[in-house]
Amino acid sequence: VYFGNNGDYIPLSFILGFYVTQVVNRWWLQFTAIPWPDTTALNLISFLPGSGEEKKIRRYIVRLANLSSILALRRISIGVARRFPTYDHFVEAGLMTERELAKLETMHQTTENIHQITWQPVQWAQAMLTKARKEERIKSDFIFSILQQNLSDIAAKN
């Protein structure tokens, strides 16, 4: 009744447009908050070329970036939590090794399962980048800092 009497003051199309804008903006903010390893992977292939040890390093770093993201998504998504209910499922899927599993379980005991540990795989990836830089597989400090920043961005969004 109230809107019928005062509907001329605020047009329905304006209210509907405002609502749709809010919904789309919220969706876009959530979409951009998801960490994507694409930039890291593309920078790795550009700045760490090669088919031998370099390829292993690239695959290792991208695997750890994906692991970090999935650890974070597992805390908020029922579907991801069902797919990876325990750390053993990460090992079965090839996202984690037995040695990494032991390290994560130790970290969980240290934090008493209270704090998130999605940063741990990123730290391992950064250590690998540091090793690659010391071995001069990464040619300059500038490129090294770009790759480190890519990993830091992933950790920040997790």
PDB file of C-alpha atoms in Angstrom:
ATOM      1  CA  VAL A   1       0.000   0.000   0.000  1.00  0.00           C
ATOM      2  CA  TYR A   2       2.773   2.439   0.943  1.00  0.00           C
ATOM      3  CA  PHE A   3       4.753   1.773  -2.225  1.00  0.00           C
ATOM      4  CA  GLY A   4       1.615   2.065  -4.321  1.00  0.00           C
ATOM      5  CA  ASN A   5       0.965   5.520  -2.958  1.00  0.00           C
ATOM      6  CA  ASN A   6       4.586   6.715  -3.104  1.00  0.00           C
ATOM      7  CA  GLY A   7       5.887   4.687  -6.020  1.00  0.00           C
ATOM      8  CA  ASP A   8       6.288   7.724  -8.201  1.00  0.00           C
ATOM      9  CA  TYR A   9       9.050   9.160  -6.008  1.00  0.00           C
ATOM     10  CA  ILE A  10      11.469   6.207  -6.407  1.00  0.00           C
ATOM     11  CA  PRO A  11      11.038   4.257  -9.638  1.00  0.00           C
ATOM     12  CA  LEU A  12      11.079   0.467  -9.395  1.00  0.00           C
ATOM     13  CA  SER A  13      13.703   0.207 -12.147  1.00  0.00           C
ATOM     14  CA  PHE A  14      16.114   2.285 -10.035  1.00  0.00           C
ATOM     15  CA  ILE A  15      15.678   0.029  -7.000  1.00  0.00           C
ATOM     16  CA  LEU A  16      16.048  -3.093  -9.129  1.00  0.00           C
ATOM     17  CA  GLY A  17      19.160  -1.693 -10.833  1.00  0.00           C
ATOM     18  CA  PHE A  18      20.695  -0.831  -7.472  1.00  0.00           C
ATOM     19  CA  TYR A  19      20.001  -4.363  -6.181  1.00  0.00           C
ATOM     20  CA  VAL A  20      21.491  -6.069  -9.250  1.00  0.00           C
ATOM     21  CA  THR A  21      24.575  -3.834  -9.038  1.00  0.00           C
ATOM     22  CA  GLN A  22      25.102  -4.863  -5.412  1.00  0.00           C
ATOM     23  CA  VAL A  23      24.733  -8.563  -6.219  1.00  0.00           C
ATOM     24  CA  VAL A  24      27.155  -8.415  -9.149  1.00  0.00           C
ATOM     25  CA  ASN A  25      29.700  -6.354  -7.166  1.00  0.00           C
ATOM     26  CA  ARG A  26      29.628  -8.833  -4.301  1.00  0.00           C
ATOM     27  CA  TRP A  27      30.088 -11.756  -6.669  1.00  0.00           C
ATOM     28  CA  TRP A  28      32.991  -9.975  -8.394  1.00  0.00           C
ATOM     29  CA  LEU A  29      34.718  -9.231  -5.084  1.00  0.00           C
ATOM     30  CA  GLN A  30      34.435 -12.880  -4.074  1.00  0.00           C
ATOM     31  CA  PHE A  31      35.714 -14.016  -7.466  1.00  0.00           C
ATOM     32  CA  THR A  32      38.752 -11.726  -7.314  1.00  0.00           C
ATOM     33  CA  ALA A  33      39.510 -12.881  -3.751  1.00  0.00           C
ATOM     34  CA  ILE A  34      40.211 -16.416  -4.973  1.00  0.00           C
ATOM     35  CA  PRO A  35      43.957 -17.009  -5.344  1.00  0.00           C
ATOM     36  CA  TRP A  36      44.817 -18.116  -8.871  1.00  0.00           C
ATOM     37  CA  PRO A  37      48.199 -19.783  -9.483  1.00  0.00           C
ATOM     38  CA  ASP A  38      48.136 -18.788 -13.173  1.00  0.00           C
ATOM     39  CA  THR A  39      50.317 -15.699 -12.801  1.00  0.00           C
ATOM     40  CA  THR A  40      52.849 -17.636 -10.747  1.00  0.00           C
ATOM     41  CA  ALA A  41      52.901 -20.487 -13.272  1.00  0.00           C
ATOM     42  CA  LEU A  42      53.309 -18.141 -16.257  1.00  0.00           C
ATOM     43  CA  ASN A  43      56.086 -16.200 -14.543  1.00  0.00           C
ATOM     44  CA  LEU A  44      57.846 -19.434 -13.626  1.00  0.00           C
ATOM     45  CA  ILE A  45      57.827 -20.685 -17.214  1.00  0.00           C
ATOM     46  CA  SER A  46      59.104 -17.299 -18.394  1.00  0.00           C
ATOM     47  CA  PHE A  47      61.749 -16.713 -15.753  1.00  0.00           C
ATOM     48  CA  LEU A  48      62.811 -20.303 -15.045  1.00  0.00           C
ATOM     49  CA  PRO A  49      62.972 -21.957 -18.474  1.00  0.00           C
ATOM     50  CA  GLY A  50      64.342 -25.408 -19.043  1.00  0.00           C
ATOM     51  CA  SER A  51      63.299 -29.018 -19.188  1.00  0.00           C
ATOM     52  CA  GLY A  52      65.456 -30.695 -16.555  1.00  0.00           C
ATOM     53  CA  GLU A  53      65.704 -29.606 -12.952  1.00  0.00           C
ATOM     54  CA  GLU A  54      63.986 -26.315 -13.788  1.00  0.00           C
ATOM     55  CA  LYS A  55      60.844 -28.169 -14.844  1.00  0.00           C
ATOM     56  CA  LYS A  56      60.830 -30.075 -11.552  1.00  0.00           C
ATOM     57  CA  ILE A  57      61.190 -26.822  -9.630  1.00  0.00           C
ATOM     58  CA  ARG A  58      58.306 -25.216 -11.561  1.00  0.00           C
ATOM     59  CA  ARG A  59      56.031 -28.187 -10.981  1.00  0.00           C
ATOM     60  CA  TYR A  60      56.967 -28.312  -7.295  1.00  0.00           C
ATOM     61  CA  ILE A  61      56.184 -24.624  -6.747  1.00  0.00           C
ATOM     62  CA  VAL A  62      52.859 -24.717  -8.604  1.00  0.00           C
ATOM     63  CA  ARG A  63      51.854 -27.902  -6.750  1.00  0.00           C
ATOM     64  CA  LEU A  64      52.538 -26.185  -3.434  1.00  0.00           C
ATOM     65  CA  ALA A  65      50.621 -23.069  -4.504  1.00  0.00           C
ATOM     66  CA  ASN A  66      47.642 -25.267  -5.369  1.00  0.00           C
ATOM     67  CA  LEU A  67      47.999 -27.156  -2.084  1.00  0.00           C
ATOM     68  CA  SER A  68      47.927 -23.916  -0.126  1.00  0.00           C
ATOM     69  CA  SER A  69      44.781 -22.771  -1.920  1.00  0.00           C
ATOM     70  CA  ILE A  70      43.019 -26.087  -1.442  1.00  0.00           C
ATOM     71  CA  LEU A  71      43.905 -26.090   2.261  1.00  0.00           C
ATOM     72  CA  ALA A  72      42.197 -22.706   2.541  1.00  0.00           C
ATOM     73  CA  LEU A  73      39.191 -23.693   0.419  1.00  0.00           C
ATOM     74  CA  ARG A  74      38.771 -26.843   2.488  1.00  0.00           C
ATOM     75  CA  ARG A  75      37.963 -24.667   5.502  1.00  0.00           C
ATOM     76  CA  ILE A  76      35.095 -22.848   3.748  1.00  0.00           C
ATOM     77  CA  SER A  77      33.740 -25.243   1.110  1.00  0.00           C
ATOM     78  CA  ILE A  78      31.816 -28.378   1.963  1.00  0.00           C
ATOM     79  CA  GLY A  79      32.564 -29.844  -1.476  1.00  0.00           C
ATOM     80  CA  VAL A  80      36.314 -29.415  -1.063  1.00  0.00           C
ATOM     81  CA  ALA A  81      36.134 -30.729   2.506  1.00  0.00           C
ATOM     82  CA  ARG A  82      34.354 -33.853   1.253  1.00  0.00           C
ATOM     83  CA  ARG A  83      36.957 -34.374  -1.468  1.00  0.00           C
ATOM     84  CA  PHE A  84      39.860 -33.918   0.974  1.00  0.00           C
ATOM     85  CA  PRO A  85      38.581 -34.915   4.442  1.00  0.00           C
ATOM     86  CA  THR A  86      42.074 -35.790   5.700  1.00  0.00           C
ATOM     87  CA  TYR A  87      45.639 -35.001   4.730  1.00  0.00           C
ATOM     88  CA  ASP A  88      46.006 -38.566   3.458  1.00  0.00           C
ATOM     89  CA  HIS A  89      43.633 -37.662   0.634  1.00  0.00           C
ATOM     90  CA  PHE A  90      46.061 -34.923  -0.445  1.00  0.00           C
ATOM     91  CA  VAL A  91      48.797 -37.553  -0.681  1.00  0.00           C
ATOM     92  CA  GLU A  92      46.553 -39.854  -2.705  1.00  0.00           C
ATOM     93  CA  ALA A  93      45.713 -36.997  -5.090  1.00  0.00           C
ATOM     94  CA  GLY A  94      49.397 -36.184  -5.579  1.00  0.00           C
ATOM     95  CA  LEU A  95      49.159 -32.723  -4.010  1.00  0.00           C
ATOM     96  CA  MET A  96      51.364 -33.626  -1.061  1.00  0.00           C
ATOM     97  CA  THR A  97      54.179 -36.065  -0.326  1.00  0.00           C
ATOM     98  CA  GLU A  98      54.459 -38.259   2.751  1.00  0.00           C
ATOM     99  CA  ARG A  99      57.266 -36.048   4.043  1.00  0.00           C
ATOM    100  CA  GLU A 100      55.154 -32.910   3.622  1.00  0.00           C
ATOM    101  CA  LEU A 101      52.272 -34.725   5.316  1.00  0.00           C
ATOM    102  CA  ALA A 102      54.448 -35.362   8.362  1.00  0.00           C
ATOM    103  CA  LYS A 103      55.517 -31.700   8.463  1.00  0.00           C
ATOM    104  CA  LEU A 104      51.929 -30.440   8.249  1.00  0.00           C
ATOM    105  CA  GLU A 105      50.769 -32.828  10.966  1.00  0.00           C
ATOM    106  CA  THR A 106      53.626 -31.625  13.182  1.00  0.00           C
ATOM    107  CA  MET A 107      52.562 -28.032  12.521  1.00  0.00           C
ATOM    108  CA  HIS A 108      48.973 -28.903  13.412  1.00  0.00           C
ATOM    109  CA  GLN A 109      50.156 -30.336  16.718  1.00  0.00           C
ATOM    110  CA  THR A 110      52.208 -27.203  17.338  1.00  0.00           C
ATOM    111  CA  THR A 111      49.235 -24.919  16.683  1.00  0.00           C
ATOM    112  CA  GLU A 112      46.885 -27.329  18.493  1.00  0.00           C
ATOM    113  CA  ASN A 113      44.598 -27.339  15.422  1.00  0.00           C
ATOM    114  CA  ILE A 114      43.461 -23.811  16.327  1.00  0.00           C
ATOM    115  CA  HIS A 115      45.238 -21.752  13.667  1.00  0.00           C
ATOM    116  CA  GLN A 116      45.204 -22.165   9.907  1.00  0.00           C
ATOM    117  CA  ILE A 117      48.425 -23.349   8.294  1.00  0.00           C
ATOM    118  CA  THR A 118      47.777 -22.551   4.643  1.00  0.00           C
ATOM    119  CA  TRP A 119      50.989 -20.490   4.630  1.00  0.00           C
ATOM    120  CA  GLN A 120      53.209 -23.542   5.180  1.00  0.00           C
ATOM    121  CA  PRO A 121      53.234 -24.814   1.549  1.00  0.00           C
ATOM    122  CA  VAL A 122      53.909 -21.275   0.330  1.00  0.00           C
ATOM    123  CA  GLN A 123      56.878 -21.093   2.679  1.00  0.00           C
ATOM    124  CA  TRP A 124      58.230 -24.338   1.191  1.00  0.00           C
ATOM    125  CA  ALA A 125      57.776 -22.910  -2.315  1.00  0.00           C
ATOM    126  CA  GLN A 126      59.594 -19.720  -1.332  1.00  0.00           C
ATOM    127  CA  ALA A 127      62.449 -21.796   0.086  1.00  0.00           C
ATOM    128  CA  MET A 128      62.691 -23.609  -3.254  1.00  0.00           C
ATOM    129  CA  LEU A 129      62.807 -20.275  -5.082  1.00  0.00           C
ATOM    130  CA  THR A 130      65.603 -19.133  -2.770  1.00  0.00           C
ATOM    131  CA  LYS A 131      67.520 -22.311  -3.497  1.00  0.00           C
ATOM    132  CA  ALA A 132      67.016 -21.838  -7.246  1.00  0.00           C
ATOM    133  CA  ARG A 133      68.306 -18.264  -6.963  1.00  0.00           C
ATOM    134  CA  LYS A 134      71.405 -19.380  -5.033  1.00  0.00           C
ATOM    135  CA  GLU A 135      72.064 -21.999  -7.719  1.00  0.00           C
ATOM    136  CA  GLU A 136      71.656 -19.200 -10.296  1.00  0.00           C
ATOM    137  CA  ARG A 137      68.774 -20.925 -12.049  1.00  0.00           C
ATOM    138  CA  ILE A 138      66.903 -17.643 -11.536  1.00  0.00           C
ATOM    139  CA  LYS A 139      69.046 -15.049 -13.296  1.00  0.00           C
ATOM    140  CA  SER A 140      68.433 -11.849 -11.319  1.00  0.00           C
ATOM    141  CA  ASP A 141      67.260 -10.547  -7.976  1.00  0.00           C
ATOM    142  CA  PHE A 142      64.504  -8.590  -9.712  1.00  0.00           C
ATOM    143  CA  ILE A 143      63.007 -11.736 -11.249  1.00  0.00           C
ATOM    144  CA  PHE A 144      63.417 -13.511  -7.915  1.00  0.00           C
ATOM    145  CA  SER A 145      61.476 -10.741  -6.161  1.00  0.00           C
ATOM    146  CA  ILE A 146      58.660 -10.951  -8.747  1.00  0.00           C
ATOM    147  CA  LEU A 147      58.313 -14.697  -8.174  1.00  0.00           C
ATOM    148  CA  GLN A 148      58.411 -14.243  -4.393  1.00  0.00           C
ATOM    149  CA  GLN A 149      55.705 -11.578  -4.672  1.00  0.00           C
ATOM    150  CA  ASN A 150      53.522 -13.952  -6.707  1.00  0.00           C
ATOM    151  CA  LEU A 151      53.742 -16.508  -3.907  1.00  0.00           C
ATOM    152  CA  SER A 152      53.129 -13.852  -1.262  1.00  0.00           C
ATOM    153  CA  ASP A 153      49.973 -12.793  -3.112  1.00  0.00           C
ATOM    154  CA  ILE A 154      48.702 -16.376  -2.999  1.00  0.00           C
ATOM    155  CA  ALA A 155      49.456 -16.617   0.718  1.00  0.00           C
ATOM    156  CA  ALA A 156      47.739 -13.290   1.385  1.00  0.00           C
ATOM    157  CA  LYS A 157      44.544 -14.374  -0.356  1.00  0.00           C
ATOM    158  CA  ASN A 158      44.469 -17.685   1.486  1.00  0.00           C
TER     159      ASN A 158
END
